[in-house]
Short mmCIF file of C-alpha atoms and ligand atoms in Angstrom, two decimals:
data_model
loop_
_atom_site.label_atom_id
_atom_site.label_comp_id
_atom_site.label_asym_id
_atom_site.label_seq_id
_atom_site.Cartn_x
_atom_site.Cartn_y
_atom_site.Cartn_z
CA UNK Y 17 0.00 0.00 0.00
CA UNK Y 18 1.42 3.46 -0.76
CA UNK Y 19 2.17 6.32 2.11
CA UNK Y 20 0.00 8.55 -0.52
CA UNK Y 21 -4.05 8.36 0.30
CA UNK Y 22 -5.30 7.45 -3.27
CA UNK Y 23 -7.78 8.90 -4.63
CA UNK Y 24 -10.16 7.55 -7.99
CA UNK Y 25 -9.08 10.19 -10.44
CA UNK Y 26 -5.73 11.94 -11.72
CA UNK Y 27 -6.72 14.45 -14.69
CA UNK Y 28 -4.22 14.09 -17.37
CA UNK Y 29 -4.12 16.56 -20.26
CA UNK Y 30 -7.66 16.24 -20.72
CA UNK Y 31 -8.52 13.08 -19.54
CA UNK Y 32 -10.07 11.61 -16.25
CA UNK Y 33 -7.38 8.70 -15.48
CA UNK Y 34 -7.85 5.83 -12.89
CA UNK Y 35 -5.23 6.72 -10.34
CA UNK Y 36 -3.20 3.63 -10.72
CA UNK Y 37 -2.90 4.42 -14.97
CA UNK Y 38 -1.51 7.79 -14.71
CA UNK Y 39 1.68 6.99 -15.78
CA UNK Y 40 4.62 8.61 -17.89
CA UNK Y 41 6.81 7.06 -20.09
CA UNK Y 42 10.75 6.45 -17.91
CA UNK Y 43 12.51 8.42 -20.89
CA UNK Y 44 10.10 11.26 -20.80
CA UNK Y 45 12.26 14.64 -20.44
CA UNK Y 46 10.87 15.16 -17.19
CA UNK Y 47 12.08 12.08 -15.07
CA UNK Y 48 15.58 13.25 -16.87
CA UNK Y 49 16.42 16.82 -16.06
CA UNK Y 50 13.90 17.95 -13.57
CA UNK Y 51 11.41 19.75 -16.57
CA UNK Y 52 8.50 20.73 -14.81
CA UNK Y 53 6.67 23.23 -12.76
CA UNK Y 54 4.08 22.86 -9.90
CA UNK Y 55 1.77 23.82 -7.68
CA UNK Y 56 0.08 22.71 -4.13
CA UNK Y 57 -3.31 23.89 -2.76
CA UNK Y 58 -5.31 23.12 -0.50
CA UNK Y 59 -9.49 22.88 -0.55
CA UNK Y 60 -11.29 23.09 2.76
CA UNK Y 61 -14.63 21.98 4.05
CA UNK Y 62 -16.94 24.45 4.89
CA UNK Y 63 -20.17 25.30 5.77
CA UNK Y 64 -21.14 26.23 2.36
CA UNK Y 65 -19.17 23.25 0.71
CA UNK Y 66 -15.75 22.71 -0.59
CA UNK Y 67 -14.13 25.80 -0.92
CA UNK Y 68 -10.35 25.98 -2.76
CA UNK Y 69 -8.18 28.54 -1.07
CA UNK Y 70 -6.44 31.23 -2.89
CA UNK Y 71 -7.14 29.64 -6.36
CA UNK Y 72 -6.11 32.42 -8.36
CA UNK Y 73 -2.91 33.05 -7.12
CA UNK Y 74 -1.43 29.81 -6.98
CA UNK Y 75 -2.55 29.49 -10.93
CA UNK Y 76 -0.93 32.67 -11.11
CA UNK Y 77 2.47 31.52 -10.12
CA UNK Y 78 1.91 27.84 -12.23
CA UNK Y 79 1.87 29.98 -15.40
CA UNK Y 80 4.77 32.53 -13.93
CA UNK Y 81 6.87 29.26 -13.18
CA UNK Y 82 6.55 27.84 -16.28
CA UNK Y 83 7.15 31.41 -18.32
CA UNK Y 84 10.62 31.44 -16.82
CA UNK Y 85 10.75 27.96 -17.89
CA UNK Y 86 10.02 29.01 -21.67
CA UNK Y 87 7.41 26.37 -21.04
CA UNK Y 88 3.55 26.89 -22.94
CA UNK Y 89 0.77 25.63 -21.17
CA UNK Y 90 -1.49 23.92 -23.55
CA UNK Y 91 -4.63 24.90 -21.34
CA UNK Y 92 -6.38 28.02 -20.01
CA UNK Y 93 -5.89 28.98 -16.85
CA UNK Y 94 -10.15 28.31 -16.87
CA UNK Y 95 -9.56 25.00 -18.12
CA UNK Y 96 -7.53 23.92 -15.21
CA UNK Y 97 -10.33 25.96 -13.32
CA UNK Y 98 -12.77 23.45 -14.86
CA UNK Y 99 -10.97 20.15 -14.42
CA UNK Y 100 -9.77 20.72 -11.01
CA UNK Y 101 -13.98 21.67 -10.03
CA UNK Y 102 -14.29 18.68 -11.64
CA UNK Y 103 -11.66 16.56 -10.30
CA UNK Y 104 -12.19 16.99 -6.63
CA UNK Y 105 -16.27 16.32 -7.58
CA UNK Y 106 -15.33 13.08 -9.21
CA UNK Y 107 -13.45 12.40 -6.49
CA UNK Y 108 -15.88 12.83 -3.81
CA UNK Y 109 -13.48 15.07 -1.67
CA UNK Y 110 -14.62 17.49 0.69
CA UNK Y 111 -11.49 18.36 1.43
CA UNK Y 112 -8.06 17.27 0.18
CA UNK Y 113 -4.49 18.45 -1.24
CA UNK Y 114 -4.22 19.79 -5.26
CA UNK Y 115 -1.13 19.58 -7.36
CA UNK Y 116 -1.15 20.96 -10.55
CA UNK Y 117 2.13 19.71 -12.43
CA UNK Y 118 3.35 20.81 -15.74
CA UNK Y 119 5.91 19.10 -17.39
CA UNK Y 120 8.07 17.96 -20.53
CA UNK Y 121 7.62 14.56 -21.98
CA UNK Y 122 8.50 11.81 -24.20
CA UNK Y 123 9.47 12.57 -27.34
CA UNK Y 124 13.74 12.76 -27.17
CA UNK Y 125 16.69 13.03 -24.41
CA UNK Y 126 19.18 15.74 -24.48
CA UNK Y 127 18.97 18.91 -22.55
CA UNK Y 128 17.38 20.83 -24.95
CA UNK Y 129 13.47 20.47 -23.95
CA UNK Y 130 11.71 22.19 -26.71
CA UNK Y 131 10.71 19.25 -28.76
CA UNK Y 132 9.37 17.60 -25.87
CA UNK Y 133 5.17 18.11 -25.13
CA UNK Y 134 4.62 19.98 -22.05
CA UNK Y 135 2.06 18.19 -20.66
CA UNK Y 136 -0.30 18.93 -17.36
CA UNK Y 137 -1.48 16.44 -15.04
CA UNK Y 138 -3.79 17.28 -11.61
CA UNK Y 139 -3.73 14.95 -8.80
CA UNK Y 140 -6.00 15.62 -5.12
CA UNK Y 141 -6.07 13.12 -2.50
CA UNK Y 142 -6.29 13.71 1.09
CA UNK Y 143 -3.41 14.93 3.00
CA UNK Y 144 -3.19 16.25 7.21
CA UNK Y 145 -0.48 18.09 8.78
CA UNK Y 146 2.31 18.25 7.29
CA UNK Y 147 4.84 18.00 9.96
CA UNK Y 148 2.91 15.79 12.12
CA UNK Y 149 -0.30 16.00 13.94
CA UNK Y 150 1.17 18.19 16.91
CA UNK Y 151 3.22 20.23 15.65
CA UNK Y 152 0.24 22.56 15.16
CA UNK Y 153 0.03 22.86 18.93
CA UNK Y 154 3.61 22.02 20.26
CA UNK Y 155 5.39 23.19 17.37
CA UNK Y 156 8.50 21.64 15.60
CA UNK Y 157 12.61 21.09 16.42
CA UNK Y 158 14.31 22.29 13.67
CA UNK Y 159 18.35 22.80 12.64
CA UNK Y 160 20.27 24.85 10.33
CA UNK Y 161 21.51 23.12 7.24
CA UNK Y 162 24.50 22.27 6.26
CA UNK Y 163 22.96 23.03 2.44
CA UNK Y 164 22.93 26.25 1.02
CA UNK Y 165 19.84 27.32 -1.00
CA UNK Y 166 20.20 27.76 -4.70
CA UNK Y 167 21.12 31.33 -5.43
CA UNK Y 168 18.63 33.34 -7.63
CA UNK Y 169 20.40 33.05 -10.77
CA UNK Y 170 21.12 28.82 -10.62
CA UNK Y 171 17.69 27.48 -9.97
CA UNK Y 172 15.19 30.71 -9.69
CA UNK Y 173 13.66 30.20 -6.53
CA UNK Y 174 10.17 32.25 -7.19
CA UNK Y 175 9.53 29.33 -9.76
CA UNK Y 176 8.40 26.62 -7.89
CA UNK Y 177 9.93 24.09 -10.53
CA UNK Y 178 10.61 20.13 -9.55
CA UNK Y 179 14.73 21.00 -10.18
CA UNK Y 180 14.86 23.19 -6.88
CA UNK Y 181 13.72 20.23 -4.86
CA UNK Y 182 16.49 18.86 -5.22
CA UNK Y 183 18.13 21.07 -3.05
CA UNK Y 184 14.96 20.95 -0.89
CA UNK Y 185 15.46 16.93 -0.20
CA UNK Y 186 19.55 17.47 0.55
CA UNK Y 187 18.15 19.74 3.64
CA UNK Y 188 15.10 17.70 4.32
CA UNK Y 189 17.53 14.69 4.38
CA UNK Y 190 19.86 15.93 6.50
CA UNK Y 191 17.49 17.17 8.89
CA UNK Y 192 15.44 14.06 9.66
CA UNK Y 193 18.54 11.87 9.81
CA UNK Y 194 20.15 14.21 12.49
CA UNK Y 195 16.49 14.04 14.45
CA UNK Y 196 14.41 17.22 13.20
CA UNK Y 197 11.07 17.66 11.66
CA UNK Y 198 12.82 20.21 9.59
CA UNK Y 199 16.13 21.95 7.91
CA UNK Y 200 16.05 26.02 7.90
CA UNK Y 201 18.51 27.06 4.70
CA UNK Y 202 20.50 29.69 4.55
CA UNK Y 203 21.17 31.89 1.41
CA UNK Y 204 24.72 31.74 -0.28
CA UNK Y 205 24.89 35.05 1.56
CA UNK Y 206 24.44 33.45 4.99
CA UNK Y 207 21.24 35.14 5.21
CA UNK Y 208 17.56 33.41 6.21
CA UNK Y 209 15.82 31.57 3.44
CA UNK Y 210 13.12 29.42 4.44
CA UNK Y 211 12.61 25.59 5.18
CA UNK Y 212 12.72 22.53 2.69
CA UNK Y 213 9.39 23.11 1.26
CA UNK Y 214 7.82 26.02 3.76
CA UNK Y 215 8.64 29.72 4.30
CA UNK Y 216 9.37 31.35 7.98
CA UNK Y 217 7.95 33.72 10.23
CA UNK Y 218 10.39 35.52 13.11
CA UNK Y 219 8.47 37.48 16.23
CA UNK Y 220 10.68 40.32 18.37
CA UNK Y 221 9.11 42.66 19.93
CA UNK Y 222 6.26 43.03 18.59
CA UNK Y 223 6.91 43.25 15.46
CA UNK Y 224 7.08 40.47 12.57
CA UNK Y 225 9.74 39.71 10.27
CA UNK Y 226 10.24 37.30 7.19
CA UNK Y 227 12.99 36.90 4.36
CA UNK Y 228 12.40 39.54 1.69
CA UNK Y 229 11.98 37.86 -1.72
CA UNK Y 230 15.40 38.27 -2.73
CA UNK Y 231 16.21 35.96 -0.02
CA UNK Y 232 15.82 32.84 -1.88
CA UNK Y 233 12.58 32.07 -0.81
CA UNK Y 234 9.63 30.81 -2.74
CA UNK Y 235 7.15 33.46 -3.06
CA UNK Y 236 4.42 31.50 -1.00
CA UNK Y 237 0.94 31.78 -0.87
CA UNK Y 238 0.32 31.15 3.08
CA UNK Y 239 3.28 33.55 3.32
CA UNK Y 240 1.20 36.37 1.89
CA UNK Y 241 -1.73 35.39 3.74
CA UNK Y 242 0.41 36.05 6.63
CA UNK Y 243 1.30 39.11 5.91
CA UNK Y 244 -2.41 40.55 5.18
CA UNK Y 245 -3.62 38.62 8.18
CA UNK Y 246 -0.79 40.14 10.74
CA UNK Y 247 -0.99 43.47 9.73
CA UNK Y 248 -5.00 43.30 10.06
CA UNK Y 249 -4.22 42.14 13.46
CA UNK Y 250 -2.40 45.62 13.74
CA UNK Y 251 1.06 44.20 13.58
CA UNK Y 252 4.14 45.12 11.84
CA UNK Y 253 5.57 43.43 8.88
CA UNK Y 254 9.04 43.72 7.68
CA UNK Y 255 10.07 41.67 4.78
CA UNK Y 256 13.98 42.08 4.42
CA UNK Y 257 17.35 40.01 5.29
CA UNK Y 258 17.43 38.34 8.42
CA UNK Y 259 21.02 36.93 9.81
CA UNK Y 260 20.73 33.21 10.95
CA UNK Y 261 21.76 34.45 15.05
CA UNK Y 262 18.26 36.59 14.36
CA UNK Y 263 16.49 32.89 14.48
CA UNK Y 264 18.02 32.12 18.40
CA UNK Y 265 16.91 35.07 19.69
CA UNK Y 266 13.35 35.48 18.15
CA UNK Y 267 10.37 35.39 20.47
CA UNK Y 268 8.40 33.30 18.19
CA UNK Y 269 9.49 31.79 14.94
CA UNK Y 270 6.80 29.46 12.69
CA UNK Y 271 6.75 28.29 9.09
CA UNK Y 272 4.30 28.70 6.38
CA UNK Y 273 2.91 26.80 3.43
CA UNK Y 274 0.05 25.20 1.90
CA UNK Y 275 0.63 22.11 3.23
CA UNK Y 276 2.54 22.88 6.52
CA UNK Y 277 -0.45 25.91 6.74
CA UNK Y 278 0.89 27.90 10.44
CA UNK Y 279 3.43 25.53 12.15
CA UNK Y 280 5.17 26.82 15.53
CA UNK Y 281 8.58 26.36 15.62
CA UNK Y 282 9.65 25.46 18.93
CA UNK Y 283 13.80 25.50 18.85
CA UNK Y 284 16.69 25.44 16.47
CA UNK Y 285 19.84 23.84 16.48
CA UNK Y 286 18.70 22.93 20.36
CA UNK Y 287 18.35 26.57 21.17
CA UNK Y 288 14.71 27.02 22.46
CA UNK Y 289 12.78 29.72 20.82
CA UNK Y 290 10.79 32.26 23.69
CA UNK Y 291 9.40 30.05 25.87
CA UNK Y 292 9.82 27.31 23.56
CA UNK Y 293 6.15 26.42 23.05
CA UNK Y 294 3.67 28.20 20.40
CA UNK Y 295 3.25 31.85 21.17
CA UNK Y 296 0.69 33.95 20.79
CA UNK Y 297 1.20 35.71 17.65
CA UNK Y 298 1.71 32.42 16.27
CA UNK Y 299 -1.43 31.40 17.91
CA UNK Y 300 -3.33 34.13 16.48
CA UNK Y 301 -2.43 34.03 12.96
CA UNK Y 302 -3.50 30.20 13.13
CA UNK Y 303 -6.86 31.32 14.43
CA UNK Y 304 -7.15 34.15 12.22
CA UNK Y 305 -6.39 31.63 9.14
CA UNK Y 306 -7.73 28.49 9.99
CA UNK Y 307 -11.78 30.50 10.58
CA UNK Y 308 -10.98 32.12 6.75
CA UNK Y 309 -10.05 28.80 5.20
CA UNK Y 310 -13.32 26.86 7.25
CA UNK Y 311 -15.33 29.38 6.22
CA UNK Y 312 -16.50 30.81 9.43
CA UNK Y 313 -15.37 34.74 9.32
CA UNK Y 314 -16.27 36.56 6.53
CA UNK Y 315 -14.08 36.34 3.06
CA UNK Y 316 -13.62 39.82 3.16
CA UNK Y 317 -10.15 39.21 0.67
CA UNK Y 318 -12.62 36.95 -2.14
CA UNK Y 319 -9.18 34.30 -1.19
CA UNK Y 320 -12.54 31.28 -1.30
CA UNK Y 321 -13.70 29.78 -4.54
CA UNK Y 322 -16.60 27.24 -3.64
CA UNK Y 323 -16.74 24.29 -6.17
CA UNK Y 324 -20.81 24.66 -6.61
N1 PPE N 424 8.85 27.40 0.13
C1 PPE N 424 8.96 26.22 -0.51
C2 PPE N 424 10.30 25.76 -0.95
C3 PPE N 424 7.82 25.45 -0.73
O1 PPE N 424 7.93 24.28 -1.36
C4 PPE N 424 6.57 25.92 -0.28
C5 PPE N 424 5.33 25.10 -0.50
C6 PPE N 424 6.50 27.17 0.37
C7 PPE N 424 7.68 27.88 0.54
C8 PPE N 424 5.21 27.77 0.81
O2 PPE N 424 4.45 28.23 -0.30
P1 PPE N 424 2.87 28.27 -0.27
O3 PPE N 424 2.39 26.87 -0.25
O4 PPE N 424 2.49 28.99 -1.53
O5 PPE N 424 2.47 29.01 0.94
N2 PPE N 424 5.53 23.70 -0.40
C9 PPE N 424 4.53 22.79 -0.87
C10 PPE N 424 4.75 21.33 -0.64
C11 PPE N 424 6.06 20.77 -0.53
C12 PPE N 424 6.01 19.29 -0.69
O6 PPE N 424 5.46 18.83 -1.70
O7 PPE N 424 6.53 18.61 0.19
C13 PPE N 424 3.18 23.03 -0.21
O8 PPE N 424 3.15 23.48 0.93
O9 PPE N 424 2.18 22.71 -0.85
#
């Protein structure tokens, strides 16, 4: 049995596929030299039904991935609209995981990638916390890695392309095998980046800070969330270049991302962060978010798209 929760349905270029036939071909491009672009969303239950969070913007930055990419998607962004309504339906999901992926495929090897189709495929399935059940509530013990993230012109990190996860496993590797939930990178620089696959949050004093997007960071979703959220709350946020000895000495440091959504993080490198349990601007931002993505405040930002 896999780790994955299967689902019925993966759309493929068109096509609803039984989840075990969505295959590729092992020579496409793709499986080769890392040729594709993504995305991960998230749909929540709600009162009113299924509602997909902050729709728009993640298609946003699948088409701005793959246009650094010189890659053409061969549907509409309302296409992919359409067949992911229609994929979670099928499905029978109320709530569940979304990734979008665009890639290259068979048709020759070599770098060059432009005879190769690009091809899109859309997978949902179910998928909880991504850092474990309680890290949520007791936050998570993370480390410093010994891997750099890729500087802006190797791998451009605002594309959220398959190639820059390499890097992302070397520091997710790392970190699990030394004991942590999670590796924090830092930028060629020295500077704060973010985490193998979330961006970070830092509290002091009040006042919020979070790598600038010329930190190496992928320009997340939940990240921006954060930012509208906090400074609703009435805090300040500054987005700029934060030195790794800026991480011991926080109040309250948490990650962001679709699929780790708020996660406290409780120490790193062994150093305990404030009190080193979730704190309460932490605590309110995951309050503030969770209510928008359930449904139960007001959308006042239109960040909901209900599938009926
Ligand atoms: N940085 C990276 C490197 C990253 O992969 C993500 C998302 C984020 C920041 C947060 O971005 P956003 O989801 O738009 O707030 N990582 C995705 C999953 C990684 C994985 O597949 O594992 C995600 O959260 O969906």
């Amino acid at each position: 049995m896999a780790g994955i929760k299967e689902a019925k349905y993966i759309w493929m270029s068109g096509k609803m596929v039984p989840w075990q036939d969505a295959k590729i071909h092992v020579l496409s491009h793709v499986v080769h030299y890392a040729s594709a672009v993504f995305e991960g969303v998230r749909a929540y239950k709600t009162k009113k039904g299924t509602a997909i969070f902050r729709w728009e913007d993640h298609l946003r930055r699948l088409y701005d991935s793959a246009k650094i990419y010189r890659m053409e998607i061969p549907f509409s962004p309302e296409e992919l609209t359409q067949a992911t309504i229609q994929l979670i339906k099928e499905n029978g999901l109320d709530s569940c995981y979304i990734r979008p992926i665009v890639y290259r495929g068979y048709y020759d090897l070599g770098v060059n990638p432009f005879k190769c189709p690009v091809e899109v495929a859309i997978a949902v399935w179910e998928w909880g916390a991504y850092l474990g059940e309680e890290a949520l509530t007791q936050g998570v013990d993370v480390m410093v890695s010994s891997w750099n993230r890729m500087a802006h012109n190797t791998f451009p990190p605002m594309a959220k392309a398959t190639g820059n996860y390499a890097n992302a496993q070397l520091i997710k590797m790392e970190a699990v095998l030394y004991g942590f939930a999670e590796g924090i990178a830092l930028n060629p620089d020295n500077t704060v980046s973010e985490g193998s696959g979330e961006n970070l949050f830092l509290v002091r004093n009040g006042k919020i800070y979070t790598p600038a997007l010329e930190s190496g960071i992928l320009p997340g979703i939940t990240r921006d969330t954060v930012i509208t959220l906090a400074r609703e709350l009435g805090y300040e946020v500054i987005e700029t270049l934060i030195p790794r000895e800026m991480l011991y000495i926080a109040d309250e440091l948490f990650f962001t991302g679709t699929a780790a959504e708020i996660t406290p993080i409780r120490s790193v490198d062994k150093i305990p962060i404030g009190t080193g349990s979730r704190g309460p601007v932490t605590k309110a931002l995951q309050e503030k978010l969770f209510a928008i993505v359930r449904g139960e405040v007001e959308d006042t930002h239109g960040w909901l798209l209900y599938i009926d």
